[in-house]
PDB file of C-alpha atoms in Angstrom:
ATOM      1  CA  UNK A  11      32.320 134.760-146.783  1.00 50.00           C
ATOM      2  CA  UNK A  12      28.571 135.271-147.209  1.00 50.00           C
ATOM      3  CA  UNK A  13      26.442 132.154-147.521  1.00 58.00           C
ATOM      4  CA  UNK A  14      23.022 132.631-149.056  1.00 55.00           C
ATOM      5  CA  UNK A  15      20.607 129.730-149.425  1.00 58.00           C
ATOM      6  CA  UNK A  16      18.341 129.479-152.444  1.00 55.00           C
ATOM      7  CA  UNK A  17      15.301 128.676-150.298  1.00 66.00           C
ATOM      8  CA  UNK A  18      13.141 125.595-150.913  1.00 76.00           C
ATOM      9  CA  UNK A  19      14.267 123.617-153.944  1.00 87.00           C
ATOM     10  CA  UNK A  20      11.518 121.478-155.416  1.00 92.00           C
ATOM     11  CA  UNK A  21      12.302 121.658-159.125  1.00 96.00           C
ATOM     12  CA  UNK A  22      15.618 121.802-160.956  1.00 96.00           C
ATOM     13  CA  UNK A  23      16.422 122.187-164.633  1.00 98.00           C
ATOM     14  CA  UNK A  24      19.765 120.853-165.875  1.00 98.00           C
ATOM     15  CA  UNK A  25      20.885 121.173-169.486  1.00 98.00           C
ATOM     16  CA  UNK A  26      23.912 120.065-171.477  1.00 97.00           C
ATOM     17  CA  UNK A  27      25.000 120.239-175.069  1.00 96.00           C
ATOM     18  CA  UNK A  28      26.461 116.725-174.879  1.00 96.00           C
ATOM     19  CA  UNK A  29      25.965 113.604-172.827  1.00 97.00           C
ATOM     20  CA  UNK A  30      28.213 113.895-169.727  1.00 97.00           C
ATOM     21  CA  UNK A  31      28.264 117.737-169.659  1.00 97.00           C
ATOM     22  CA  UNK A  32      25.780 117.939-166.791  1.00 98.00           C
ATOM     23  CA  UNK A  33      27.520 115.229-164.781  1.00 98.00           C
ATOM     24  CA  UNK A  34      30.993 116.726-165.261  1.00 98.00           C
ATOM     25  CA  UNK A  35      29.932 120.300-164.542  1.00 98.00           C
ATOM     26  CA  UNK A  36      27.377 119.794-161.783  1.00 98.00           C
ATOM     27  CA  UNK A  37      27.271 116.113-160.860  1.00 98.00           C
ATOM     28  CA  UNK A  38      28.380 116.698-157.286  1.00 98.00           C
ATOM     29  CA  UNK A  39      25.811 119.434-156.810  1.00 98.00           C
ATOM     30  CA  UNK A  40      23.061 117.200-158.169  1.00 98.00           C
ATOM     31  CA  UNK A  41      24.106 114.397-155.845  1.00 98.00           C
ATOM     32  CA  UNK A  42      24.119 116.688-152.822  1.00 96.00           C
ATOM     33  CA  UNK A  43      20.717 118.208-153.620  1.00 96.00           C
ATOM     34  CA  UNK A  44      18.981 114.937-154.462  1.00 97.00           C
ATOM     35  CA  UNK A  45      20.310 113.157-151.385  1.00 96.00           C
ATOM     36  CA  UNK A  46      19.146 116.057-149.198  1.00 94.00           C
ATOM     37  CA  UNK A  47      15.725 116.378-150.860  1.00 94.00           C
ATOM     38  CA  UNK A  48      14.161 113.002-151.761  1.00 94.00           C
ATOM     39  CA  UNK A  49      11.496 113.366-154.433  1.00 96.00           C
ATOM     40  CA  UNK A  50      12.912 116.558-155.946  1.00 96.00           C
ATOM     41  CA  UNK A  51      12.030 116.931-159.637  1.00 97.00           C
ATOM     42  CA  UNK A  52      14.873 117.198-162.144  1.00 98.00           C
ATOM     43  CA  UNK A  53      14.064 118.121-165.744  1.00 98.00           C
ATOM     44  CA  UNK A  54      17.146 117.482-167.866  1.00 98.00           C
ATOM     45  CA  UNK A  55      17.777 118.259-171.530  1.00 98.00           C
ATOM     46  CA  UNK A  56      20.761 117.139-173.608  1.00 98.00           C
ATOM     47  CA  UNK A  57      21.024 118.315-177.198  1.00 97.00           C
ATOM     48  CA  UNK A  58      23.102 115.538-178.758  1.00 96.00           C
ATOM     49  CA  UNK A  59      23.671 111.804-178.494  1.00 95.00           C
ATOM     50  CA  UNK A  60      20.078 110.646-178.910  1.00 95.00           C
ATOM     51  CA  UNK A  61      19.628 107.119-180.231  1.00 94.00           C
ATOM     52  CA  UNK A  62      23.253 106.139-179.603  1.00 95.00           C
ATOM     53  CA  UNK A  63      25.253 104.479-176.856  1.00 96.00           C
ATOM     54  CA  UNK A  64      25.833 107.969-175.510  1.00 96.00           C
ATOM     55  CA  UNK A  65      22.141 108.292-174.682  1.00 97.00           C
ATOM     56  CA  UNK A  66      22.229 104.969-172.866  1.00 97.00           C
ATOM     57  CA  UNK A  67      25.211 106.171-170.859  1.00 97.00           C
ATOM     58  CA  UNK A  68      23.492 109.441-170.043  1.00 98.00           C
ATOM     59  CA  UNK A  69      20.269 107.867-168.825  1.00 98.00           C
ATOM     60  CA  UNK A  70      22.093 105.469-166.521  1.00 98.00           C
ATOM     61  CA  UNK A  71      24.446 108.190-165.293  1.00 98.00           C
ATOM     62  CA  UNK A  72      21.847 110.831-164.481  1.00 98.00           C
ATOM     63  CA  UNK A  73      19.718 108.233-162.708  1.00 98.00           C
ATOM     64  CA  UNK A  74      22.746 107.571-160.498  1.00 98.00           C
ATOM     65  CA  UNK A  75      23.546 111.262-160.038  1.00 98.00           C
ATOM     66  CA  UNK A  76      19.916 112.013-159.061  1.00 98.00           C
ATOM     67  CA  UNK A  77      19.084 109.307-156.478  1.00 97.00           C
ATOM     68  CA  UNK A  78      15.495 109.416-155.278  1.00 96.00           C
ATOM     69  CA  UNK A  79      14.591 112.225-157.669  1.00 97.00           C
ATOM     70  CA  UNK A  80      11.757 112.453-160.165  1.00 97.00           C
ATOM     71  CA  UNK A  81      14.013 112.578-163.209  1.00 98.00           C
ATOM     72  CA  UNK A  82      12.704 113.551-166.640  1.00 98.00           C
ATOM     73  CA  UNK A  83      15.423 113.381-169.275  1.00 98.00           C
ATOM     74  CA  UNK A  84      15.231 114.318-172.955  1.00 97.00           C
ATOM     75  CA  UNK A  85      18.159 113.535-175.253  1.00 98.00           C
ATOM     76  CA  UNK A  86      18.054 115.003-178.755  1.00 97.00           C
ATOM     77  CA  UNK A  87      19.943 113.926-181.871  1.00 95.00           C
ATOM     78  CA  UNK A  88      21.637 117.182-182.898  1.00 94.00           C
ATOM     79  CA  UNK A  89      25.121 116.516-184.323  1.00 87.00           C
ATOM     80  CA  UNK A  90      28.052 117.211-182.026  1.00 85.00           C
ATOM     81  CA  UNK A  91      29.788 120.486-182.837  1.00 80.00           C
ATOM     82  CA  UNK A  92      27.032 121.761-185.132  1.00 83.00           C
ATOM     83  CA  UNK A  93      24.665 123.622-182.816  1.00 87.00           C
ATOM     84  CA  UNK A  94      24.861 126.943-184.713  1.00 85.00           C
ATOM     85  CA  UNK A  95      23.542 125.172-187.845  1.00 87.00           C
ATOM     86  CA  UNK A  96      20.706 123.603-185.838  1.00 89.00           C
ATOM     87  CA  UNK A  97      19.819 126.703-183.855  1.00 92.00           C
ATOM     88  CA  UNK A  98      16.070 126.532-184.479  1.00 94.00           C
ATOM     89  CA  UNK A  99      15.834 122.930-183.255  1.00 94.00           C
ATOM     90  CA  UNK A 100      17.838 123.704-180.141  1.00 94.00           C
ATOM     91  CA  UNK A 101      15.802 126.816-179.423  1.00 96.00           C
ATOM     92  CA  UNK A 102      12.538 124.898-179.802  1.00 96.00           C
ATOM     93  CA  UNK A 103      13.742 122.229-177.363  1.00 96.00           C
ATOM     94  CA  UNK A 104      14.728 124.812-174.759  1.00 97.00           C
ATOM     95  CA  UNK A 105      11.413 126.636-175.136  1.00 96.00           C
ATOM     96  CA  UNK A 106       9.511 123.363-174.758  1.00 97.00           C
ATOM     97  CA  UNK A 107      11.471 122.649-171.597  1.00 97.00           C
ATOM     98  CA  UNK A 108      10.598 126.075-170.249  1.00 96.00           C
ATOM     99  CA  UNK A 109       6.882 125.556-170.937  1.00 96.00           C
ATOM    100  CA  UNK A 110       6.680 122.383-168.887  1.00 94.00           C
ATOM    101  CA  UNK A 111       8.458 123.475-165.717  1.00 94.00           C
ATOM    102  CA  UNK A 112       8.907 126.402-163.343  1.00 94.00           C
ATOM    103  CA  UNK A 113      12.265 125.575-161.753  1.00 95.00           C
ATOM    104  CA  UNK A 114      13.742 126.932-158.556  1.00 93.00           C
ATOM    105  CA  UNK A 115      17.240 126.468-159.976  1.00 95.00           C
ATOM    106  CA  UNK A 116      18.774 126.058-163.432  1.00 96.00           C
ATOM    107  CA  UNK A 117      22.121 124.382-164.114  1.00 98.00           C
ATOM    108  CA  UNK A 118      23.555 125.308-167.518  1.00 98.00           C
ATOM    109  CA  UNK A 119      26.831 125.874-169.388  1.00 97.00           C
ATOM    110  CA  UNK A 120      28.758 129.147-169.221  1.00 96.00           C
ATOM    111  CA  UNK A 121      28.095 131.864-171.779  1.00 93.00           C
ATOM    112  CA  UNK A 122      31.865 132.289-172.279  1.00 93.00           C
ATOM    113  CA  UNK A 123      32.643 128.585-172.687  1.00 91.00           C
ATOM    114  CA  UNK A 124      35.115 128.009-175.521  1.00 92.00           C
ATOM    115  CA  UNK A 125      33.068 125.171-177.046  1.00 93.00           C
ATOM    116  CA  UNK A 126      30.528 126.576-179.488  1.00 93.00           C
ATOM    117  CA  UNK A 127      27.843 124.038-178.521  1.00 95.00           C
ATOM    118  CA  UNK A 128      28.173 124.868-174.816  1.00 94.00           C
ATOM    119  CA  UNK A 129      28.204 128.581-175.535  1.00 95.00           C
ATOM    120  CA  UNK A 130      25.210 128.419-177.853  1.00 94.00           C
ATOM    121  CA  UNK A 131      23.080 126.498-175.364  1.00 96.00           C
ATOM    122  CA  UNK A 132      24.080 128.949-172.645  1.00 95.00           C
ATOM    123  CA  UNK A 133      22.790 131.851-174.711  1.00 94.00           C
ATOM    124  CA  UNK A 134      19.490 130.090-175.345  1.00 95.00           C
ATOM    125  CA  UNK A 135      19.028 129.551-171.614  1.00 95.00           C
ATOM    126  CA  UNK A 136      19.543 133.252-170.988  1.00 90.00           C
ATOM    127  CA  UNK A 137      16.478 134.161-173.039  1.00 90.00           C
ATOM    128  CA  UNK A 138      14.254 131.249-172.004  1.00 94.00           C
ATOM    129  CA  UNK A 139      14.851 131.420-168.240  1.00 93.00           C
ATOM    130  CA  UNK A 140      14.944 135.149-167.629  1.00 89.00           C
ATOM    131  CA  UNK A 141      13.632 135.217-164.058  1.00 87.00           C
ATOM    132  CA  UNK A 142      15.395 132.206-162.594  1.00 91.00           C
ATOM    133  CA  UNK A 143      18.559 131.529-160.663  1.00 92.00           C
ATOM    134  CA  UNK A 144      20.923 130.112-163.301  1.00 95.00           C
ATOM    135  CA  UNK A 145      24.189 128.582-162.117  1.00 96.00           C
ATOM    136  CA  UNK A 146      26.575 128.125-165.030  1.00 97.00           C
ATOM    137  CA  UNK A 147      28.922 125.190-164.606  1.00 98.00           C
ATOM    138  CA  UNK A 148      32.462 124.763-165.899  1.00 97.00           C
ATOM    139  CA  UNK A 149      34.016 121.912-167.870  1.00 95.00           C
ATOM    140  CA  UNK A 150      37.776 121.443-167.938  1.00 92.00           C
ATOM    141  CA  UNK A 151      39.087 120.971-171.483  1.00 90.00           C
ATOM    142  CA  UNK A 152      42.012 121.471-173.865  1.00 88.00           C
ATOM    143  CA  UNK A 153      40.960 125.059-174.630  1.00 88.00           C
ATOM    144  CA  UNK A 154      42.048 126.307-171.201  1.00 88.00           C
ATOM    145  CA  UNK A 155      38.928 128.428-170.738  1.00 91.00           C
ATOM    146  CA  UNK A 156      38.451 128.118-166.980  1.00 93.00           C
ATOM    147  CA  UNK A 157      37.659 131.505-165.504  1.00 89.00           C
ATOM    148  CA  UNK A 158      36.946 133.109-162.155  1.00 93.00           C
ATOM    149  CA  UNK A 159      33.708 131.645-160.749  1.00 96.00           C
ATOM    150  CA  UNK A 160      31.365 133.618-158.534  1.00 94.00           C
ATOM    151  CA  UNK A 161      29.419 130.851-156.780  1.00 96.00           C
ATOM    152  CA  UNK A 162      30.500 127.644-155.073  1.00 97.00           C
ATOM    153  CA  UNK A 163      28.862 124.452-153.871  1.00 97.00           C
ATOM    154  CA  UNK A 164      31.140 122.765-151.327  1.00 97.00           C
ATOM    155  CA  UNK A 165      31.331 118.988-151.697  1.00 98.00           C
ATOM    156  CA  UNK A 166      32.134 116.538-148.954  1.00 97.00           C
ATOM    157  CA  UNK A 167      34.995 114.149-149.726  1.00 98.00           C
ATOM    158  CA  UNK A 168      32.417 111.380-149.995  1.00 98.00           C
ATOM    159  CA  UNK A 169      30.355 113.257-152.601  1.00 98.00           C
ATOM    160  CA  UNK A 170      33.456 114.280-154.555  1.00 98.00           C
ATOM    161  CA  UNK A 171      34.702 110.690-154.646  1.00 98.00           C
ATOM    162  CA  UNK A 172      31.260 109.408-155.617  1.00 98.00           C
ATOM    163  CA  UNK A 173      31.077 111.900-158.471  1.00 98.00           C
ATOM    164  CA  UNK A 174      34.395 110.717-159.902  1.00 98.00           C
ATOM    165  CA  UNK A 175      33.419 107.077-159.491  1.00 98.00           C
ATOM    166  CA  UNK A 176      30.121 107.583-161.310  1.00 98.00           C
ATOM    167  CA  UNK A 177      31.815 109.492-164.125  1.00 98.00           C
ATOM    168  CA  UNK A 178      34.240 106.631-164.663  1.00 97.00           C
ATOM    169  CA  UNK A 179      31.568 103.977-164.314  1.00 97.00           C
ATOM    170  CA  UNK A 180      28.856 105.387-166.572  1.00 97.00           C
ATOM    171  CA  UNK A 181      30.754 106.975-169.471  1.00 97.00           C
ATOM    172  CA  UNK A 182      33.095 104.271-170.806  1.00 95.00           C
ATOM    173  CA  UNK A 183      33.009 105.925-174.238  1.00 95.00           C
ATOM    174  CA  UNK A 184      34.960 108.871-172.831  1.00 94.00           C
ATOM    175  CA  UNK A 185      37.715 107.073-170.942  1.00 92.00           C
ATOM    176  CA  UNK A 186      40.177 107.381-173.822  1.00 91.00           C
ATOM    177  CA  UNK A 187      40.215 111.174-173.597  1.00 90.00           C
ATOM    178  CA  UNK A 188      43.383 112.579-172.053  1.00 88.00           C
ATOM    179  CA  UNK A 189      41.522 114.930-169.711  1.00 89.00           C
ATOM    180  CA  UNK A 190      38.893 112.419-168.614  1.00 93.00           C
ATOM    181  CA  UNK A 191      40.392 111.006-165.450  1.00 94.00           C
ATOM    182  CA  UNK A 192      40.260 111.085-161.682  1.00 95.00           C
ATOM    183  CA  UNK A 193      43.120 113.554-161.308  1.00 96.00           C
ATOM    184  CA  UNK A 194      41.482 116.142-163.556  1.00 95.00           C
ATOM    185  CA  UNK A 195      38.100 115.993-161.856  1.00 97.00           C
ATOM    186  CA  UNK A 196      39.330 115.867-158.272  1.00 97.00           C
ATOM    187  CA  UNK A 197      42.092 118.375-158.986  1.00 97.00           C
ATOM    188  CA  UNK A 198      39.678 121.028-160.185  1.00 97.00           C
ATOM    189  CA  UNK A 199      37.307 120.253-157.305  1.00 98.00           C
ATOM    190  CA  UNK A 200      40.191 120.663-154.853  1.00 98.00           C
ATOM    191  CA  UNK A 201      41.157 124.043-156.310  1.00 98.00           C
ATOM    192  CA  UNK A 202      37.561 125.270-156.143  1.00 98.00           C
ATOM    193  CA  UNK A 203      37.362 123.946-152.597  1.00 98.00           C
ATOM    194  CA  UNK A 204      40.375 126.019-151.597  1.00 98.00           C
ATOM    195  CA  UNK A 205      38.666 129.097-153.034  1.00 97.00           C
ATOM    196  CA  UNK A 206      35.618 128.643-150.779  1.00 97.00           C
ATOM    197  CA  UNK A 207      37.319 127.224-147.655  1.00 97.00           C
ATOM    198  CA  UNK A 208      36.171 123.647-148.273  1.00 97.00           C
ATOM    199  CA  UNK A 209      37.943 120.412-149.159  1.00 98.00           C
ATOM    200  CA  UNK A 210      36.218 120.112-152.522  1.00 98.00           C
ATOM    201  CA  UNK A 211      33.671 122.164-154.428  1.00 98.00           C
ATOM    202  CA  UNK A 212      31.997 122.728-157.761  1.00 98.00           C
ATOM    203  CA  UNK A 213      32.087 126.284-159.038  1.00 98.00           C
ATOM    204  CA  UNK A 214      29.670 128.308-161.118  1.00 97.00           C
ATOM    205  CA  UNK A 215      29.274 131.736-162.637  1.00 96.00           C
ATOM    206  CA  UNK A 216      26.137 133.772-162.063  1.00 94.00           C
ATOM    207  CA  UNK A 217      25.245 136.348-164.683  1.00 85.00           C
ATOM    208  CA  UNK A 218      22.406 137.940-162.745  1.00 82.00           C
ATOM    209  CA  UNK A 219      21.163 137.425-159.198  1.00 82.00           C
ATOM    210  CA  UNK A 220      18.174 139.048-157.462  1.00 79.00           C
ATOM    211  CA  UNK A 221      18.372 139.180-153.671  1.00 77.00           C
ATOM    212  CA  UNK A 222      15.507 139.285-151.204  1.00 75.00           C
ATOM    213  CA  UNK A 223      17.213 140.156-147.938  1.00 75.00           C
ATOM    214  CA  UNK A 224      14.450 142.203-146.343  1.00 71.00           C
ATOM    215  CA  UNK A 225      11.971 139.431-145.567  1.00 60.00           C
TER     216      UNK A 225
END
């Protein structure tokens, strides 16, 4: 298995259509990066949940998932499940995010995600961050849309357990959902770990990747 580092990581962009998307899809990766690089800047954008208890949950959660980081979080008020109708607002928010940062890494939803909000945001990121490394995270759900990832971030057992604990602790509004539990999160992480010869891992798809192997 080839292991390629992304080089110095000073700035990260993380986006989600809903509060908890980022933490579910890439919370372990954020924890690992922020613990390894104190002071790293994380610009996060969430399209829905603004002004509600969901925003309060998200702010507390991402602060916990990004320890020691310079976190800048924006939570908009777009209605859940209605992104196509609010395309212009979402596009403007993504473009504003792009104008204020030059990230080394972008964490975003998958372009083939079954949820229309996830999929729509993913497409916006494709046009706004054309020359960046974009890792597209996965979210387990009823739709059964998990695919075959192309990139993996191994997680230590400690990081994997911490991710699950923080998800349970900071998003009480989601605990009633059938898929929102320890078994689902650790189970998927275990499967992805098997696929990359680790105990646990988070997995991503990469649409386009430019290599620089000659330097």
